[in-house]
């Protein structure tokens, strides 16, 4: 083993984007035994890094002590004091990460940054003369950054993590599997344009609740979501709400035990992907072609309306529907989703 190289990796964003970096960093560490990674990301996402040797989580608080240029300089100093960084991989390439990598570059450290392919994403999502073709996946864009730094990184399809043992705090709520098939359902997304209508998702739940041997779990975030999910679950005895009851670590243990996950183009798709759990992903305003399909997921499990000329209308689903009728989601029939789940688990 040669001299240890310590690579600083930055990605200061939403959980889904951060979850997508994990398979790539794991691959880099597997292929380059002389490398260690210090990962600077949101202080809430530490559980994503747990259990990967030579990957150190470094929490950033960009809304608190690391806010603004002054805060980012403080972050740079803290990292520099704690580690001998030999190169910087910027997997975000936004103003914050550009400032951090500039501090390192000025101190003589080599840096490499992601090319997000903005022009081709614009061509994919524009209203007229769309160029509807698959773009380089985000996973592959991340991998290229490490290759720019002279590291080996050839992405395969093997899961990052093995299924986890459920802690007692979890089994007290979920019970043990006992030969049942576990199905996770995460119906929410940041934007309405990426979300399957809740009343239609309730119909999906109703169909799956009729199947023998299925245990259904509802996942989500904030208080309002938990309230809606609790309402949804009340009608079915075999539906358990896990949203809002567990830490990220505990929730990841539950996800690791699922036989299938139903998710929007959202963080839960990426969490399930870390464990090799098949995801039935539902796509509206966004499209797998933009490169955000879950790591090693089968495109055959993506549910989408293919003959809508306006799709995709944005990369992240953050633009209002210009048709005004959300056809890309409304036209998907609940039976399409339920049938795909049954195909996988039954």
Tab-separated table of C-alpha atoms in Angstrom:
chain	number	residue	atom	x	y	z
A	1	UNK	CA	0.000	0.000	0.000
A	2	UNK	CA	1.367	3.383	-1.066
A	3	UNK	CA	1.029	6.714	0.659
A	4	UNK	CA	-2.476	7.402	1.904
A	5	UNK	CA	-4.403	9.886	-0.217
A	6	UNK	CA	-7.131	11.792	1.581
A	7	UNK	CA	-9.799	13.081	-0.795
A	8	UNK	CA	-12.220	15.742	0.366
A	9	UNK	CA	-15.663	15.241	-1.207
A	10	UNK	CA	-18.358	17.944	-1.031
A	11	UNK	CA	-22.094	17.630	-1.701
A	12	UNK	CA	-24.140	19.998	0.464
A	13	UNK	CA	-27.638	19.251	-0.756
A	14	UNK	CA	-30.887	17.331	-0.375
A	15	UNK	CA	-30.815	13.762	0.916
A	16	UNK	CA	-31.554	12.105	-2.443
A	17	UNK	CA	-28.570	13.754	-4.156
A	18	UNK	CA	-26.321	12.864	-1.236
A	19	UNK	CA	-27.551	9.236	-1.223
A	20	UNK	CA	-26.497	8.997	-4.885
A	21	UNK	CA	-22.900	9.849	-3.983
A	22	UNK	CA	-22.620	6.838	-1.637
A	23	UNK	CA	-22.307	4.034	-4.269
A	24	UNK	CA	-19.657	6.076	-6.082
A	25	UNK	CA	-17.551	6.795	-2.989
A	26	UNK	CA	-17.827	3.119	-1.951
A	27	UNK	CA	-16.605	2.072	-5.418
A	28	UNK	CA	-13.666	4.522	-5.257
A	29	UNK	CA	-12.648	3.134	-1.849
A	30	UNK	CA	-12.972	-0.477	-3.076
A	31	UNK	CA	-10.829	0.140	-6.165
A	32	UNK	CA	-8.251	2.433	-4.554
A	33	UNK	CA	-7.089	0.876	-1.244
A	34	UNK	CA	-4.665	3.751	-0.616
A	35	UNK	CA	-7.513	6.293	-0.546
A	36	UNK	CA	-9.489	7.713	2.355
A	37	UNK	CA	-12.471	10.031	1.865
A	38	UNK	CA	-13.614	12.880	4.077
A	39	UNK	CA	-17.197	13.669	3.091
A	40	UNK	CA	-18.496	17.168	3.831
A	41	UNK	CA	-22.272	17.226	3.686
A	42	UNK	CA	-25.371	18.323	5.595
A	43	UNK	CA	-25.013	17.467	9.290
A	44	UNK	CA	-28.283	15.478	9.212
A	45	UNK	CA	-27.046	12.864	6.710
A	46	UNK	CA	-24.381	11.092	8.780
A	47	UNK	CA	-26.297	7.782	8.822
A	48	UNK	CA	-25.817	7.485	5.047
A	49	UNK	CA	-22.072	7.048	5.514
A	50	UNK	CA	-22.175	4.554	8.410
A	51	UNK	CA	-20.492	1.203	7.908
A	52	UNK	CA	-18.168	2.164	5.029
A	53	UNK	CA	-14.511	1.763	6.042
A	54	UNK	CA	-12.225	4.738	5.254
A	55	UNK	CA	-15.201	7.065	4.698
A	56	UNK	CA	-15.335	9.828	7.298
A	57	UNK	CA	-18.451	11.978	7.652
A	58	UNK	CA	-17.696	15.672	8.292
A	59	UNK	CA	-20.884	17.586	9.202
A	60	UNK	CA	-21.438	21.013	7.658
A	61	UNK	CA	-23.888	23.483	9.126
A	62	UNK	CA	-24.384	25.907	6.235
A	63	UNK	CA	-27.352	27.574	7.925
A	64	UNK	CA	-25.395	28.070	11.147
A	65	UNK	CA	-21.656	28.277	11.847
A	66	UNK	CA	-20.692	27.568	8.218
A	67	UNK	CA	-23.030	30.173	6.712
A	68	UNK	CA	-21.784	32.594	4.055
A	69	UNK	CA	-18.222	33.084	2.815
A	70	UNK	CA	-16.955	33.598	6.359
A	71	UNK	CA	-18.577	30.352	7.529
A	72	UNK	CA	-17.266	28.427	4.518
A	73	UNK	CA	-13.765	29.720	5.254
A	74	UNK	CA	-14.196	28.428	8.787
A	75	UNK	CA	-15.259	25.047	7.368
A	76	UNK	CA	-12.181	25.011	5.115
A	77	UNK	CA	-9.926	25.764	8.118
A	78	UNK	CA	-11.573	23.060	10.254
A	79	UNK	CA	-11.120	20.401	7.565
A	80	UNK	CA	-7.544	21.505	6.814
A	81	UNK	CA	-6.619	21.376	10.488
A	82	UNK	CA	-8.096	17.891	11.015
A	83	UNK	CA	-6.896	16.181	7.779
A	84	UNK	CA	-4.107	16.328	5.253
A	85	UNK	CA	-6.263	16.720	2.164
A	86	UNK	CA	-4.509	15.662	-1.053
A	87	UNK	CA	-7.338	16.471	-3.518
A	88	UNK	CA	-10.882	17.851	-3.610
A	89	UNK	CA	-13.814	16.281	-5.481
A	90	UNK	CA	-16.669	18.778	-5.811
A	91	UNK	CA	-19.785	16.707	-6.590
A	92	UNK	CA	-22.098	19.687	-6.298
A	93	UNK	CA	-20.610	22.581	-8.294
A	94	UNK	CA	-22.762	25.343	-6.825
A	95	UNK	CA	-21.569	28.621	-5.304
A	96	UNK	CA	-20.918	27.156	-1.823
A	97	UNK	CA	-18.870	24.208	-3.056
A	98	UNK	CA	-17.046	26.437	-5.566
A	99	UNK	CA	-15.981	28.723	-2.706
A	100	UNK	CA	-14.735	25.754	-0.621
A	101	UNK	CA	-12.766	24.268	-3.511
A	102	UNK	CA	-11.306	27.681	-4.359
A	103	UNK	CA	-9.873	27.963	-0.817
A	104	UNK	CA	-8.232	24.556	-1.327
A	105	UNK	CA	-7.011	25.362	-4.847
A	106	UNK	CA	-5.407	28.581	-3.606
A	107	UNK	CA	-3.614	26.564	-0.935
A	108	UNK	CA	-2.161	24.288	-3.651
A	109	UNK	CA	-4.571	21.325	-3.492
A	110	UNK	CA	-5.731	19.788	-6.822
A	111	UNK	CA	-9.492	20.042	-7.377
A	112	UNK	CA	-12.015	18.467	-9.773
A	113	UNK	CA	-15.717	19.291	-10.153
A	114	UNK	CA	-18.810	17.682	-11.633
A	115	UNK	CA	-19.984	18.672	-15.094
A	116	UNK	CA	-23.767	18.769	-14.698
A	117	UNK	CA	-24.478	18.832	-18.446
A	118	UNK	CA	-26.724	21.866	-18.159
A	119	UNK	CA	-27.042	22.492	-21.922
A	120	UNK	CA	-28.205	18.954	-22.731
A	121	UNK	CA	-30.609	18.998	-19.758
A	122	UNK	CA	-32.047	22.223	-21.152
A	123	UNK	CA	-32.520	20.544	-24.543
A	124	UNK	CA	-34.256	17.592	-22.852
A	125	UNK	CA	-36.713	19.756	-20.908
A	126	UNK	CA	-37.480	22.635	-23.294
A	127	UNK	CA	-41.041	23.082	-24.570
A	128	UNK	CA	-40.251	23.082	-28.305
A	129	UNK	CA	-37.853	20.819	-30.273
A	130	UNK	CA	-37.040	18.572	-27.330
A	131	UNK	CA	-34.042	16.283	-27.645
A	132	UNK	CA	-35.529	13.233	-25.953
A	133	UNK	CA	-32.573	10.964	-25.311
A	134	UNK	CA	-30.974	9.451	-22.175
A	135	UNK	CA	-28.249	11.659	-20.702
A	136	UNK	CA	-25.216	10.583	-18.687
A	137	UNK	CA	-26.473	9.438	-15.282
A	138	UNK	CA	-25.663	11.508	-12.202
A	139	UNK	CA	-23.891	8.444	-10.758
A	140	UNK	CA	-21.589	8.360	-13.806
A	141	UNK	CA	-21.031	12.142	-13.614
A	142	UNK	CA	-19.889	11.683	-9.996
A	143	UNK	CA	-17.580	8.823	-11.026
A	144	UNK	CA	-15.957	11.018	-13.710
A	145	UNK	CA	-14.905	13.561	-11.055
A	146	UNK	CA	-12.839	10.905	-9.264
A	147	UNK	CA	-11.337	9.741	-12.561
A	148	UNK	CA	-10.243	13.339	-13.229
A	149	UNK	CA	-8.242	13.053	-9.992
A	150	UNK	CA	-6.519	9.934	-11.343
A	151	UNK	CA	-8.549	7.422	-9.307
A	152	UNK	CA	-10.104	4.200	-10.572
A	153	UNK	CA	-13.905	4.129	-10.476
A	154	UNK	CA	-15.827	1.742	-12.721
A	155	UNK	CA	-19.388	1.535	-11.490
A	156	UNK	CA	-21.011	-1.887	-11.246
A	157	UNK	CA	-24.482	-2.747	-10.001
A	158	UNK	CA	-23.853	-4.457	-6.686
A	159	UNK	CA	-25.654	-3.083	-3.621
A	160	UNK	CA	-23.645	-0.779	-1.359
A	161	UNK	CA	-25.049	-2.278	1.850
A	162	UNK	CA	-26.343	-5.645	3.001
A	163	UNK	CA	-29.794	-5.860	4.648
A	164	UNK	CA	-29.607	-4.676	8.260
A	165	UNK	CA	-30.821	-6.300	11.441
A	166	UNK	CA	-33.880	-4.442	12.693
A	167	UNK	CA	-33.299	-2.883	16.118
A	168	UNK	CA	-35.796	-3.608	18.897
A	169	UNK	CA	-37.136	-0.046	18.677
A	170	UNK	CA	-38.254	-0.871	15.135
A	171	UNK	CA	-39.617	-4.414	15.603
A	172	UNK	CA	-41.736	-3.110	18.488
A	173	UNK	CA	-43.674	-1.218	15.780
A	174	UNK	CA	-43.245	-3.385	12.668
A	175	UNK	CA	-43.130	-6.891	14.117
A	176	UNK	CA	-40.832	-9.405	12.438
A	177	UNK	CA	-41.072	-10.372	8.773
A	178	UNK	CA	-42.238	-13.988	9.259
A	179	UNK	CA	-42.318	-14.870	5.585
A	180	UNK	CA	-44.325	-11.803	4.555
A	181	UNK	CA	-43.328	-9.606	1.653
A	182	UNK	CA	-42.595	-6.068	2.827
A	183	UNK	CA	-43.639	-3.192	0.573
A	184	UNK	CA	-42.614	0.412	1.297
A	185	UNK	CA	-44.676	3.273	-0.070
A	186	UNK	CA	-43.249	6.812	-0.104
A	187	UNK	CA	-45.918	8.941	-1.802
A	188	UNK	CA	-44.453	12.410	-1.294
A	189	UNK	CA	-42.017	14.553	-3.279
A	190	UNK	CA	-40.744	18.101	-2.893
A	191	UNK	CA	-42.890	19.415	-5.744
A	192	UNK	CA	-46.468	18.625	-6.725
A	193	UNK	CA	-45.273	18.060	-10.309
A	194	UNK	CA	-43.303	15.020	-9.071
A	195	UNK	CA	-46.067	13.605	-6.890
A	196	UNK	CA	-48.713	11.053	-7.764
A	197	UNK	CA	-52.107	12.385	-6.540
A	198	UNK	CA	-52.740	11.144	-3.016
A	199	UNK	CA	-56.278	9.909	-3.702
A	200	UNK	CA	-54.921	7.763	-6.571
A	201	UNK	CA	-52.119	6.515	-4.333
A	202	UNK	CA	-54.813	5.581	-1.788
A	203	UNK	CA	-56.344	3.402	-4.528
A	204	UNK	CA	-52.946	1.713	-5.058
A	205	UNK	CA	-52.792	1.058	-1.328
A	206	UNK	CA	-56.309	-0.400	-1.397
A	207	UNK	CA	-55.367	-2.822	-4.190
A	208	UNK	CA	-52.194	-3.982	-2.451
A	209	UNK	CA	-53.978	-4.296	0.909
A	210	UNK	CA	-56.162	-7.015	-0.653
A	211	UNK	CA	-53.141	-9.199	-1.447
A	212	UNK	CA	-52.388	-11.923	1.068
A	213	UNK	CA	-48.911	-11.982	2.601
A	214	UNK	CA	-48.051	-8.323	2.039
A	215	UNK	CA	-47.058	-5.971	4.844
A	216	UNK	CA	-47.257	-2.327	3.799
A	217	UNK	CA	-45.247	0.560	5.244
A	218	UNK	CA	-45.820	4.263	4.651
A	219	UNK	CA	-42.765	6.525	4.593
A	220	UNK	CA	-42.481	10.305	4.546
A	221	UNK	CA	-41.300	13.393	6.375
A	222	UNK	CA	-42.839	16.436	8.095
A	223	UNK	CA	-45.834	16.659	10.448
A	224	UNK	CA	-48.374	17.331	7.712
A	225	UNK	CA	-47.223	14.285	5.722
A	226	UNK	CA	-47.372	12.065	8.812
A	227	UNK	CA	-50.958	13.230	9.479
A	228	UNK	CA	-52.011	12.426	5.889
A	229	UNK	CA	-50.339	9.011	5.991
A	230	UNK	CA	-51.959	8.188	9.351
A	231	UNK	CA	-55.345	8.970	7.803
A	232	UNK	CA	-54.515	6.762	4.820
A	233	UNK	CA	-53.393	3.829	6.973
A	234	UNK	CA	-56.432	3.927	9.261
A	235	UNK	CA	-58.531	1.987	6.730
A	236	UNK	CA	-56.183	-0.988	6.474
A	237	UNK	CA	-54.936	-3.172	9.345
A	238	UNK	CA	-51.842	-4.372	7.438
A	239	UNK	CA	-50.557	-0.836	6.806
A	240	UNK	CA	-48.036	0.645	9.249
A	241	UNK	CA	-46.923	4.287	9.241
A	242	UNK	CA	-43.177	4.488	9.855
A	243	UNK	CA	-42.949	8.160	8.823
A	244	UNK	CA	-41.920	10.465	11.649
A	245	UNK	CA	-41.358	7.635	14.146
A	246	UNK	CA	-37.723	6.715	13.598
A	247	UNK	CA	-34.250	8.120	13.119
A	248	UNK	CA	-32.708	8.027	9.635
A	249	UNK	CA	-30.581	5.083	10.765
A	250	UNK	CA	-33.646	3.095	11.895
A	251	UNK	CA	-35.579	4.007	8.762
A	252	UNK	CA	-32.666	2.769	6.626
A	253	UNK	CA	-32.795	-0.563	8.494
A	254	UNK	CA	-36.502	-0.875	7.602
A	255	UNK	CA	-35.848	0.052	3.959
A	256	UNK	CA	-33.066	-2.569	3.815
A	257	UNK	CA	-35.624	-5.278	4.641
A	258	UNK	CA	-38.169	-4.262	1.984
A	259	UNK	CA	-38.923	-6.525	-0.966
A	260	UNK	CA	-40.002	-3.535	-3.049
A	261	UNK	CA	-40.299	0.235	-2.634
A	262	UNK	CA	-42.878	2.441	-4.372
A	263	UNK	CA	-41.492	5.935	-4.638
A	264	UNK	CA	-41.630	9.133	-6.618
A	265	UNK	CA	-38.463	10.542	-8.192
A	266	UNK	CA	-37.331	11.285	-4.621
A	267	UNK	CA	-34.928	10.428	-1.790
A	268	UNK	CA	-36.599	7.131	-0.875
A	269	UNK	CA	-35.818	5.723	-4.319
A	270	UNK	CA	-32.138	6.463	-3.696
A	271	UNK	CA	-32.154	5.065	-0.142
A	272	UNK	CA	-33.718	1.793	-1.339
A	273	UNK	CA	-31.151	1.609	-4.148
A	274	UNK	CA	-28.287	1.504	-1.620
A	275	UNK	CA	-29.605	-1.873	-0.438
A	276	UNK	CA	-30.448	-3.251	-3.884
A	277	UNK	CA	-34.187	-3.070	-3.126
A	278	UNK	CA	-36.183	-2.912	-6.394
A	279	UNK	CA	-38.043	0.392	-6.747
A	280	UNK	CA	-41.277	0.944	-8.629
A	281	UNK	CA	-40.637	4.611	-9.382
A	282	UNK	CA	-43.387	6.967	-10.534
A	283	UNK	CA	-42.328	9.818	-12.840
A	284	UNK	CA	-44.346	12.901	-13.766
A	285	UNK	CA	-42.759	16.203	-14.764
A	286	UNK	CA	-39.283	14.671	-14.478
A	287	UNK	CA	-37.870	11.790	-16.514
A	288	UNK	CA	-35.324	8.983	-15.982
A	289	UNK	CA	-33.493	10.313	-19.085
A	290	UNK	CA	-32.274	13.311	-17.028
A	291	UNK	CA	-29.965	10.929	-15.150
A	292	UNK	CA	-31.542	10.674	-11.702
A	293	UNK	CA	-32.752	7.071	-11.850
A	294	UNK	CA	-31.826	5.180	-8.676
A	295	UNK	CA	-28.461	3.394	-8.641
A	296	UNK	CA	-28.665	0.005	-10.426
A	297	UNK	CA	-32.465	0.222	-10.754
A	298	UNK	CA	-34.212	-1.405	-13.719
A	299	UNK	CA	-35.775	1.098	-16.152
A	300	UNK	CA	-38.567	-1.475	-16.595
A	301	UNK	CA	-39.825	-0.636	-13.109
A	302	UNK	CA	-40.311	3.059	-13.930
A	303	UNK	CA	-43.976	4.020	-14.313
A	304	UNK	CA	-44.539	6.966	-16.650
A	305	UNK	CA	-46.756	8.295	-19.441
A	306	UNK	CA	-44.499	8.048	-22.482
A	307	UNK	CA	-46.619	9.719	-25.152
A	308	UNK	CA	-46.904	13.182	-23.619
A	309	UNK	CA	-44.850	15.572	-25.802
A	310	UNK	CA	-44.402	18.032	-22.915
A	311	UNK	CA	-42.517	15.504	-20.736
A	312	UNK	CA	-40.107	16.120	-19.153
A	313	UNK	CA	-40.727	19.814	-18.503
A	314	UNK	CA	-37.990	20.178	-15.879
A	315	UNK	CA	-35.018	18.359	-14.391
A	316	UNK	CA	-36.137	18.664	-10.762
A	317	UNK	CA	-39.911	19.075	-11.097
A	318	UNK	CA	-39.743	22.657	-9.836
A	319	UNK	CA	-41.555	24.339	-12.746
A	320	UNK	CA	-45.349	24.746	-12.750
A	321	UNK	CA	-47.292	22.485	-15.141
A	322	UNK	CA	-47.929	24.640	-18.204
A	323	UNK	CA	-50.864	22.445	-19.286
A	324	UNK	CA	-52.357	23.053	-15.848
A	325	UNK	CA	-53.849	19.545	-15.590
A	326	UNK	CA	-50.853	17.501	-14.359
A	327	UNK	CA	-51.620	14.913	-17.042
A	328	UNK	CA	-48.221	13.251	-16.608
A	329	UNK	CA	-49.307	12.075	-13.148
A	330	UNK	CA	-53.119	12.107	-13.408
A	331	UNK	CA	-53.136	9.735	-16.403
A	332	UNK	CA	-51.199	6.995	-14.610
A	333	UNK	CA	-53.706	4.374	-13.457
A	334	UNK	CA	-53.384	3.010	-9.899
A	335	UNK	CA	-53.604	-0.527	-11.343
A	336	UNK	CA	-50.359	0.064	-13.330
A	337	UNK	CA	-48.462	0.637	-10.097
A	338	UNK	CA	-50.119	-2.208	-8.166
A	339	UNK	CA	-49.533	-4.674	-11.039
A	340	UNK	CA	-45.847	-3.773	-11.258
A	341	UNK	CA	-45.445	-4.343	-7.495
A	342	UNK	CA	-47.180	-7.737	-7.722
A	343	UNK	CA	-44.947	-8.671	-10.661
A	344	UNK	CA	-41.909	-8.127	-8.439
A	345	UNK	CA	-43.058	-9.632	-5.131
A	346	UNK	CA	-45.601	-12.310	-5.908
